[in-house]
mmCIF file of C-alpha atoms in Angstrom:
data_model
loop_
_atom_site.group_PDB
_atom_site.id
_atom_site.type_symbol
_atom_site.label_atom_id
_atom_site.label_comp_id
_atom_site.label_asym_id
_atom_site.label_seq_id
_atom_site.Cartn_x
_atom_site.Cartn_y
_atom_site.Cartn_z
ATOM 1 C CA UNK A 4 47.783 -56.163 42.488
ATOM 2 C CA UNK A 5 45.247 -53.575 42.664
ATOM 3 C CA UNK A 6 43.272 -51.361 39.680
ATOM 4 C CA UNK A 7 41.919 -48.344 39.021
ATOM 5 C CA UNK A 8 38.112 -48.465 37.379
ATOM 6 C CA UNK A 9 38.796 -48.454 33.931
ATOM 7 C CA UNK A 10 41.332 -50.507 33.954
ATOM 8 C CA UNK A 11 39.938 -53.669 35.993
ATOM 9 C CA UNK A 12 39.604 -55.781 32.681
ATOM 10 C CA UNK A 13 43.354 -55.328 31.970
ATOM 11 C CA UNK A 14 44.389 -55.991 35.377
ATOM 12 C CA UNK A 15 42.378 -59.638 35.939
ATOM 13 C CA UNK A 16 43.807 -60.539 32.826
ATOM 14 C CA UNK A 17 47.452 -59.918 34.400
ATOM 15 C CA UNK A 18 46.490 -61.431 37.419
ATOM 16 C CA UNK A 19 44.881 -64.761 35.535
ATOM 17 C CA UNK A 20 48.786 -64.814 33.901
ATOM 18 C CA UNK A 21 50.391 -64.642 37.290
ATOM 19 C CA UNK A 22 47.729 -66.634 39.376
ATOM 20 C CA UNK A 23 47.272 -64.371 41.757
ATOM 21 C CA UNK A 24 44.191 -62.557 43.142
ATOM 22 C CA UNK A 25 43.300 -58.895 42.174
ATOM 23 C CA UNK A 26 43.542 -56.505 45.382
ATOM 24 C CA UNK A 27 40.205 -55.253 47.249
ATOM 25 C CA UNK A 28 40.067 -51.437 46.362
ATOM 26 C CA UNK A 29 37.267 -49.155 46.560
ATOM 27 C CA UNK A 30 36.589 -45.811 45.074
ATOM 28 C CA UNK A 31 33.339 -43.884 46.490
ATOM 29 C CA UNK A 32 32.441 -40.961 44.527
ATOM 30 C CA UNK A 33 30.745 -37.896 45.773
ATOM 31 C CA UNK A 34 28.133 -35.990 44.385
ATOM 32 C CA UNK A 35 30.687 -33.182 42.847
ATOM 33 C CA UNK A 36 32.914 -35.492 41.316
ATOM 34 C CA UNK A 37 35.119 -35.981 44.388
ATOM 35 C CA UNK A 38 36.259 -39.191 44.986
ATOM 36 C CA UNK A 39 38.015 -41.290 47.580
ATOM 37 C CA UNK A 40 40.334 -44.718 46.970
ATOM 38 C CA UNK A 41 40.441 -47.560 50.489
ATOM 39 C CA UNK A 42 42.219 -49.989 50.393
ATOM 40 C CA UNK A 43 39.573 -52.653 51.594
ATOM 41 C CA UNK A 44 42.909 -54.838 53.121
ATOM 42 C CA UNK A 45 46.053 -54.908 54.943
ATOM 43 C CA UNK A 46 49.215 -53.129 52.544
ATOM 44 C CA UNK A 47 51.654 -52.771 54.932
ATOM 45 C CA UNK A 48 54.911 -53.809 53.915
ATOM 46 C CA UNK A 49 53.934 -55.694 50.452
ATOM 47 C CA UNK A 50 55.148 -54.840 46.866
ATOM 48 C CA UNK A 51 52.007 -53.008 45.363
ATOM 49 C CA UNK A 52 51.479 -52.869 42.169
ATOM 50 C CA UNK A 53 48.654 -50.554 40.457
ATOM 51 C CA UNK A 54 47.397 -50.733 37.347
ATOM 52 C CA UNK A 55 45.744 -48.265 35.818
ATOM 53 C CA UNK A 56 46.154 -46.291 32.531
ATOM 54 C CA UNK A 57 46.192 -42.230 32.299
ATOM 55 C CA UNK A 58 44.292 -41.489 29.314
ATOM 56 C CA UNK A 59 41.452 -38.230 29.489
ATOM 57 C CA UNK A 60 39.316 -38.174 31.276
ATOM 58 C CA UNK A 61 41.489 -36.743 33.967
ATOM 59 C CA UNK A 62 40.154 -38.891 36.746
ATOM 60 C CA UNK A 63 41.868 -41.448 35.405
ATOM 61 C CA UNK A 64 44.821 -39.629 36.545
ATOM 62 C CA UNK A 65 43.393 -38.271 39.688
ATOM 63 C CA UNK A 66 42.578 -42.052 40.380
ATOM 64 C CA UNK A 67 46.200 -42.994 40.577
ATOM 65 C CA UNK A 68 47.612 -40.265 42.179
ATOM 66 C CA UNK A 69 45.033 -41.226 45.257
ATOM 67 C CA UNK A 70 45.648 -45.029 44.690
ATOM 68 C CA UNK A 71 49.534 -43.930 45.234
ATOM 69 C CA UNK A 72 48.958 -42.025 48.156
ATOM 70 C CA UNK A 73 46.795 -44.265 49.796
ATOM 71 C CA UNK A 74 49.533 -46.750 49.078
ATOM 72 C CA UNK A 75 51.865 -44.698 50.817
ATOM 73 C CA UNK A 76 50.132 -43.948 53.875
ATOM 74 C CA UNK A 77 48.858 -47.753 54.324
ATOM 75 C CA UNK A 78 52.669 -48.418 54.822
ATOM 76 C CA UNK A 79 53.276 -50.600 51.486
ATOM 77 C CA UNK A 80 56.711 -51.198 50.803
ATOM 78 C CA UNK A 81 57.106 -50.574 47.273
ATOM 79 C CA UNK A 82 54.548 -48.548 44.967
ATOM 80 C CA UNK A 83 55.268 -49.615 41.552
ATOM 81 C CA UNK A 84 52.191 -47.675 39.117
ATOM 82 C CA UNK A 85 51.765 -50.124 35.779
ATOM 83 C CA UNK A 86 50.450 -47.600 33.476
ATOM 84 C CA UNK A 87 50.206 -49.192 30.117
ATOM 85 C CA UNK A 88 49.363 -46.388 28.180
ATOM 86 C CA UNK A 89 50.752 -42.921 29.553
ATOM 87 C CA UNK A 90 48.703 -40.068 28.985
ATOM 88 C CA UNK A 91 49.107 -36.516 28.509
ATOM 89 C CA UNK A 92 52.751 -37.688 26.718
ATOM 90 C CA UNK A 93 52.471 -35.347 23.451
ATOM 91 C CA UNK A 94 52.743 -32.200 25.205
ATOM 92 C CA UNK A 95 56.475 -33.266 25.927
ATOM 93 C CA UNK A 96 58.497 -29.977 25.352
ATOM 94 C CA UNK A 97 57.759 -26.715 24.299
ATOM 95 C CA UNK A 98 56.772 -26.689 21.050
ATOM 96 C CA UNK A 99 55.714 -22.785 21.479
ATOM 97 C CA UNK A 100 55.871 -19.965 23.896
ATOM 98 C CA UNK A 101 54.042 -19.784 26.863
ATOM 99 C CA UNK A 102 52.529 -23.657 26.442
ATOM 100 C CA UNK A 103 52.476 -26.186 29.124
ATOM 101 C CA UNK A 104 55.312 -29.598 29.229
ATOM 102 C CA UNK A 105 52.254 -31.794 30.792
ATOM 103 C CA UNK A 106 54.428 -35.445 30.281
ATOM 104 C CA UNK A 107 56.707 -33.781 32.825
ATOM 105 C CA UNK A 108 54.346 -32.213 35.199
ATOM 106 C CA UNK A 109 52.361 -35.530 35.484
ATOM 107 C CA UNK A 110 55.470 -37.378 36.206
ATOM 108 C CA UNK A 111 56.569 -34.817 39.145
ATOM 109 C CA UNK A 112 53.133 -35.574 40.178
ATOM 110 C CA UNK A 113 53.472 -39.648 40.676
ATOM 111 C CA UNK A 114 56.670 -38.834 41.808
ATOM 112 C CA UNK A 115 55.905 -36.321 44.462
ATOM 113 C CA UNK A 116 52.731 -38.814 44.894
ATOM 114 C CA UNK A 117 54.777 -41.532 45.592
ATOM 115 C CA UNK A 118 55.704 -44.092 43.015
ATOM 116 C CA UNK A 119 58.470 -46.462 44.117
ATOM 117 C CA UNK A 120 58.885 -47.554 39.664
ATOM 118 C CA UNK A 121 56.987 -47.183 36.796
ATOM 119 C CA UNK A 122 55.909 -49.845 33.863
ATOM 120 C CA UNK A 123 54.591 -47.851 31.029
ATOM 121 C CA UNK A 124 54.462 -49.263 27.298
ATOM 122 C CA UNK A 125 55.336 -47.324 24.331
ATOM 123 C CA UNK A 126 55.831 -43.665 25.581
ATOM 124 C CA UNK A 127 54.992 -40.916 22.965
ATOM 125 C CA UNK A 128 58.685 -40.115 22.929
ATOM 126 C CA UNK A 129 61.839 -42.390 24.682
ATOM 127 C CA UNK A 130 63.236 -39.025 26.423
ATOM 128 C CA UNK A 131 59.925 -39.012 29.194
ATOM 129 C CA UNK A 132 61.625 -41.558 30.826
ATOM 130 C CA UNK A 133 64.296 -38.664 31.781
ATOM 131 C CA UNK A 134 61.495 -36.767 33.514
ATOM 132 C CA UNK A 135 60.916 -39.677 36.558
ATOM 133 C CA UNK A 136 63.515 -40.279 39.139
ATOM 134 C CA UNK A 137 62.711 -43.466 39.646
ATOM 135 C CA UNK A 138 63.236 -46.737 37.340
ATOM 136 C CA UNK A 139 61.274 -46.762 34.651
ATOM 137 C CA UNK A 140 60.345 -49.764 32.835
ATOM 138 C CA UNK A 141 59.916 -49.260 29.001
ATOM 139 C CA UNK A 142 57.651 -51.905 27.612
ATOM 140 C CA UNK A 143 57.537 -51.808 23.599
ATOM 141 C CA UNK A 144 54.160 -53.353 21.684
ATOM 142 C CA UNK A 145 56.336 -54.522 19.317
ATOM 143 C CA UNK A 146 56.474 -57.403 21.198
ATOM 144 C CA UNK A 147 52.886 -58.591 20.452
ATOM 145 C CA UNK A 148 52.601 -56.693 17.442
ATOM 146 C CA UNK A 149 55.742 -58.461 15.455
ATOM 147 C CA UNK A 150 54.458 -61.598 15.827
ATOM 148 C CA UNK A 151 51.239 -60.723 14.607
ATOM 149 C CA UNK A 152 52.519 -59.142 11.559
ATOM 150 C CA UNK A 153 54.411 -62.179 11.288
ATOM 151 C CA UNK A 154 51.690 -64.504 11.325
ATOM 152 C CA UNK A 155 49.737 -62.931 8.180
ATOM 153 C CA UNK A 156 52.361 -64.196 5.829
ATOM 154 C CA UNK A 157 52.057 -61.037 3.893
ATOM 155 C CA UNK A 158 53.440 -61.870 -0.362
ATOM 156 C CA UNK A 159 55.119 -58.712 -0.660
ATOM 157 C CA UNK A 160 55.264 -56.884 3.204
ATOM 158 C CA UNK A 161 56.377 -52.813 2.808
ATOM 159 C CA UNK A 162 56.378 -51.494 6.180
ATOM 160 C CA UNK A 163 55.116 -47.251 6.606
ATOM 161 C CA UNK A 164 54.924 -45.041 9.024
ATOM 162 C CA UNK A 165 51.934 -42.134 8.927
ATOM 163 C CA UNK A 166 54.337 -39.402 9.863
ATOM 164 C CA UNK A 167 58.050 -38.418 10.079
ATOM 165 C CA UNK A 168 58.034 -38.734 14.007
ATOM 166 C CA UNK A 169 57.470 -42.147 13.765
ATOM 167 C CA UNK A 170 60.460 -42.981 11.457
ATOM 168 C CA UNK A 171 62.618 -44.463 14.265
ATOM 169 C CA UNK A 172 59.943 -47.139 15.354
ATOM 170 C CA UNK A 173 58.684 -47.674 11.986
ATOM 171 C CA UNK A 174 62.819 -48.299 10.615
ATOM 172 C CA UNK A 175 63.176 -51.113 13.732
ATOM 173 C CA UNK A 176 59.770 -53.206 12.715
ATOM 174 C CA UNK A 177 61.191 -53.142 8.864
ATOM 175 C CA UNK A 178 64.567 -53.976 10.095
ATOM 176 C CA UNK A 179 63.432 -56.826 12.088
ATOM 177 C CA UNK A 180 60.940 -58.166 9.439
ATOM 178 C CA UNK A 181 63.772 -57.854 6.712
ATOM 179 C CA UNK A 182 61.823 -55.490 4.312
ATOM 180 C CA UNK A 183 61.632 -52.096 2.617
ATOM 181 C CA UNK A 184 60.352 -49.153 4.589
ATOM 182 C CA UNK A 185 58.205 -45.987 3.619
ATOM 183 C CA UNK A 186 57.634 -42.852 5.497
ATOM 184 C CA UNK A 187 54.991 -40.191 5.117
ATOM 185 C CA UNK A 188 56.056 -36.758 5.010
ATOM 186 C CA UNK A 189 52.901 -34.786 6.433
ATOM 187 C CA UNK A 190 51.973 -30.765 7.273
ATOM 188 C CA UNK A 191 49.353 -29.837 9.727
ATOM 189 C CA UNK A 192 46.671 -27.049 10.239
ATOM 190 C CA UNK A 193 46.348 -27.318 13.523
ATOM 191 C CA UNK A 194 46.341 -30.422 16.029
ATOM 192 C CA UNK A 195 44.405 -33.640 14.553
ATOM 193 C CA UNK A 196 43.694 -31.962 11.273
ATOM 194 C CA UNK A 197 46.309 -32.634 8.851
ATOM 195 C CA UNK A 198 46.634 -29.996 5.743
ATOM 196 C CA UNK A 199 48.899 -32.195 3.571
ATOM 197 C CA UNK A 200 51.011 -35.383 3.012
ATOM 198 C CA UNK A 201 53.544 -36.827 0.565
ATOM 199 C CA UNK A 202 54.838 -40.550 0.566
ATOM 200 C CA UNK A 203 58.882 -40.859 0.327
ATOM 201 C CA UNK A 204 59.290 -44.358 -0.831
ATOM 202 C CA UNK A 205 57.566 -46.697 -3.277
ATOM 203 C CA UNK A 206 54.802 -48.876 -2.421
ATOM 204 C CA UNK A 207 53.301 -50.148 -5.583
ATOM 205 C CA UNK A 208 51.601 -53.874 -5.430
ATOM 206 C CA UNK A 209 52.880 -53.721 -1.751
ATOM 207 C CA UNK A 210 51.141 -55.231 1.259
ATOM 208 C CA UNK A 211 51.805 -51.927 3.135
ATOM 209 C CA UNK A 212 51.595 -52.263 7.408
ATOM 210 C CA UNK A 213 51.572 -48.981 9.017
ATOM 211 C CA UNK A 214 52.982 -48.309 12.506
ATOM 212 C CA UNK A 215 52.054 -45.742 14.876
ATOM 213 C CA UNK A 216 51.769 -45.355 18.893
ATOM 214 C CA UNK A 217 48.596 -43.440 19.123
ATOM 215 C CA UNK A 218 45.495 -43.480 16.963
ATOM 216 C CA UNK A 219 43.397 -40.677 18.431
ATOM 217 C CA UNK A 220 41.047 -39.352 15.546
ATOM 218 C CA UNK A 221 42.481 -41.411 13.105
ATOM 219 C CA UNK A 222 42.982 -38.176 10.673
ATOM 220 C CA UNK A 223 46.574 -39.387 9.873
ATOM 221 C CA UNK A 224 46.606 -43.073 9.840
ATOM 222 C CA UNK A 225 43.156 -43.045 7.434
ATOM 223 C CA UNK A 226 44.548 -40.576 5.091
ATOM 224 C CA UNK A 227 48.024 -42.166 4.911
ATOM 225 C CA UNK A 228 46.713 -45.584 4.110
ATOM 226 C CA UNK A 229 44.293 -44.055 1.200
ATOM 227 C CA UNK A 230 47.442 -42.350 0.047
ATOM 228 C CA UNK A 231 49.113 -45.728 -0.250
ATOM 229 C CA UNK A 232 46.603 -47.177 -1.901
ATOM 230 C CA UNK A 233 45.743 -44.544 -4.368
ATOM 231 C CA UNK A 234 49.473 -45.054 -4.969
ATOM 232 C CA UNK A 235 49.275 -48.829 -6.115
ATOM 233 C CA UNK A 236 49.122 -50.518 -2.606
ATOM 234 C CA UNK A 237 47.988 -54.122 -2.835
ATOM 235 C CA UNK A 238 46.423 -54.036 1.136
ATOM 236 C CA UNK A 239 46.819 -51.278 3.647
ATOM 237 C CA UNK A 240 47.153 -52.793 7.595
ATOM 238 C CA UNK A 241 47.544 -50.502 10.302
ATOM 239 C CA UNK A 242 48.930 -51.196 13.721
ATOM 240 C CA UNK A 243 49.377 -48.831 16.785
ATOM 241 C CA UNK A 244 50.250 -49.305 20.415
ATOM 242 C CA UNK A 245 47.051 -47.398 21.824
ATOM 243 C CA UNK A 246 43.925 -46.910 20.444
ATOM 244 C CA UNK A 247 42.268 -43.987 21.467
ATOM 245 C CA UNK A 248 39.849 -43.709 19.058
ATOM 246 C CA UNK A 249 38.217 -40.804 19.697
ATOM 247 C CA UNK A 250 35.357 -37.708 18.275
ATOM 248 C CA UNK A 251 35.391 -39.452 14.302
ATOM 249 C CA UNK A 252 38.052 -42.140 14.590
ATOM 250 C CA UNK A 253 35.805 -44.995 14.183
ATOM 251 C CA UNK A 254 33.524 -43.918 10.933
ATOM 252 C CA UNK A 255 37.159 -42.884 9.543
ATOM 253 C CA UNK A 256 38.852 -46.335 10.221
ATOM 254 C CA UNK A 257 35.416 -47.744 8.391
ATOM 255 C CA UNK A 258 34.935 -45.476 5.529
ATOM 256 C CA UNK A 259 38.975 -45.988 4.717
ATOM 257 C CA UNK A 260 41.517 -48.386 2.875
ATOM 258 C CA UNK A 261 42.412 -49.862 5.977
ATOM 259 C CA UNK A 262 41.488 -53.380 5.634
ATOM 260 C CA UNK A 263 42.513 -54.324 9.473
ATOM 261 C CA UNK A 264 43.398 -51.790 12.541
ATOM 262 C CA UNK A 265 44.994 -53.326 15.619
ATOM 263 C CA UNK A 266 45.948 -51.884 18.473
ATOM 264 C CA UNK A 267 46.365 -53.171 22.240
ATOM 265 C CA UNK A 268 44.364 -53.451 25.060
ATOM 266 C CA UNK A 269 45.914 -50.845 27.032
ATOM 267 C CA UNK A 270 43.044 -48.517 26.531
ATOM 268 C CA UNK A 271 39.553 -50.004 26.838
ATOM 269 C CA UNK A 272 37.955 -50.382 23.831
ATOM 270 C CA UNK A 273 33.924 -50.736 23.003
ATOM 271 C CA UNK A 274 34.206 -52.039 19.381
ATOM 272 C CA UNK A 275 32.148 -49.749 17.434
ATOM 273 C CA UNK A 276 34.426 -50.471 14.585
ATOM 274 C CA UNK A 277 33.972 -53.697 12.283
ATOM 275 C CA UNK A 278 37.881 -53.312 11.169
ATOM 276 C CA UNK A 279 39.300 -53.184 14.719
ATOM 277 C CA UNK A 280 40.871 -55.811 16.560
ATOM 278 C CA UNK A 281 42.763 -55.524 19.854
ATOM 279 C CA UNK A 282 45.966 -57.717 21.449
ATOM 280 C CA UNK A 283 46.265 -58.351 24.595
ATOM 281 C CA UNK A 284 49.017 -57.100 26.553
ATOM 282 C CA UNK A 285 48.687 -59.091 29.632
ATOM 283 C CA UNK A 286 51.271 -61.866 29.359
ATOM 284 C CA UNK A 287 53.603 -58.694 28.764
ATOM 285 C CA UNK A 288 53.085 -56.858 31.964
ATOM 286 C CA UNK A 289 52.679 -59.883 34.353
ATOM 287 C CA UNK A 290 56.046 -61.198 32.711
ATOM 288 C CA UNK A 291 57.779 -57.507 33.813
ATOM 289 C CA UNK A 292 56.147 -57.926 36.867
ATOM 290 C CA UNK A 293 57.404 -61.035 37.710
ATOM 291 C CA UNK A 294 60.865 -59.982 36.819
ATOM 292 C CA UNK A 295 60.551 -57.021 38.225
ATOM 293 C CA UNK A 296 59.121 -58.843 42.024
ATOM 294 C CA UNK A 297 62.201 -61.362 41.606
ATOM 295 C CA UNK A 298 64.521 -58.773 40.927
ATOM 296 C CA UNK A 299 65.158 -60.500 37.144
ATOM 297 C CA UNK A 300 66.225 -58.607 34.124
ATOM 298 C CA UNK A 301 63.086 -57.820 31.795
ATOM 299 C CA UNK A 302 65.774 -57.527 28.357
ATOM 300 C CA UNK A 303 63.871 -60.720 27.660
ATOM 301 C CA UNK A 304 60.512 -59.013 27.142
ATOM 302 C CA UNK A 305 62.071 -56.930 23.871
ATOM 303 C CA UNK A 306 62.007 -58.343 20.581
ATOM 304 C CA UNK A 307 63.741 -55.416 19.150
#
């Protein structure tokens, strides 16, 4: 098990689960920027597994791509990438002319890299799986995140999602819990400013939880949960997979209706924000992991 730099606290957590020691890597950086990844020990022939998530900056990317080739040329035998959260995932298709796919240009990367499998949690959209060709190992946060939800013993429990897009996961948490769901119905400006929104649904002395993958400015979630509450919502909750929390996120979160935000640790997270709390995903990965080294079935790992 090895790490990238920002995400060494998520990989001694996975390696405190599987009692196992976290690889000797270095990365020396150069006065440009440049950088350079050694592997500080013997590789050849072992199952290699590197963690690291791809959110911006970029050399969080660049990171892994060297980690992978390094991998590569040290002889290991399999390069498996864990990338919890996978970045650059919303620019998925061509949404208009003459823009960039970057989910599928950063997977022809690790692939061309060399990436043996990938473990990735909660991808913006199912279909990126399509654009590797190798396995790909689709975590969900639903499996931390349902028991969570479950553990609040919410009175009257309405589950929401902040936007249309998110319908599909947002329908599988209500169907699971056994209770009503609501969607917002939402028109945009441009990206992370939204222009309006509508709730379809009724959510009236309602403990309302809202589900999302990505929090970046927090634009959506925070105006969706004073909608709900504005609309007769007992208690607005709001849970997403990663937390990116960036430019205003956290005074939004705080000045809101949110009473609680939760995301994962797949992202690293500083706590500037008195509402946040994060779940760990650790147990998750190092359980994939483990089925993954034993050749096991991971079906286990979903919930839903």
């Amino acid at each position: 098990m090895f790490s990238g730099t920002k995400s060494h606290y998520l990989a001694e957590k996975i390696c405190q689960q599987l009692n196992c020691e976290l690889g000797n890597l270095s990365i020396t950086k150069f006065s440009d920027g440049e950088f350079e990844v050694c592997f500080e020990e013997s590789i050849r022939g072992v199952d290699a597994f590197l963690v690291q998530s791809t959110f911006p900056n970029a050399d969080n990317l660049m990171e892994l791509l060297l980690m992978i080739d390094a991998a590569k040329r040290a002889s290991a035998r399999t390069i498996n990438a864990v990338v919890p959260y996978f970045g650059w995932a919303r620019q998925d298709r061509k949404s208009k002319p003459r823009v960039s796919i970057a989910a599928k240009l950063v997977a022809d990367m690790l692939g061309v890299a060399g990436i043996t499998r990938l473990i990735t949690m909660d991808l913006h959209a199912d279909q990126e799986q399509g654009f590797f060709n190798v396995p790909v190992d689709h975590l969900f946060a639903s499996s931390v995140i349902l028991p969570y939800i479950q553990s609040l013993n919410l009175e009257n429990l309405v589950i929401a999602t902040p936007d249309v897009g998110g319908s599909k996961r947002a329908s599988t948490y209500s169907k699971y819990l056994n209770c009503p769901l609501v969607l917002c119905n939402k028109t945009r400006k441009k990206a992370n400013e939204v222009a309006t929104m509508d709730i379809i649904g009724e959510v009236d002395n309602a403990d309302v939880v809202l589900i999302d993958d990505i929090v970046d400015t927090a634009g959506t979630i925070t105006k969706a949960a004073d909608l709900m509450k504005k609309n007769g919502a007992r208690s607005v909750r709001a849970f997403a997979s990663h937390g990116l929390m960036s430019g205003p996120a956290n005074e939004r979160v705080e000045a809101s209706a949110i009473e609680e935000m939760v995301f994962t640790d797949s992202i690293p997270y500083d706590n500037k924000c008195s509402k946040v709390k994060q779940i760990s995903i650790a147990a998750l990965l190092a359980q994939t992991i483990q089925c993954v080294e034993n050749n096991e079935s991971i079906s286990k790992q979903y919930l839903c």
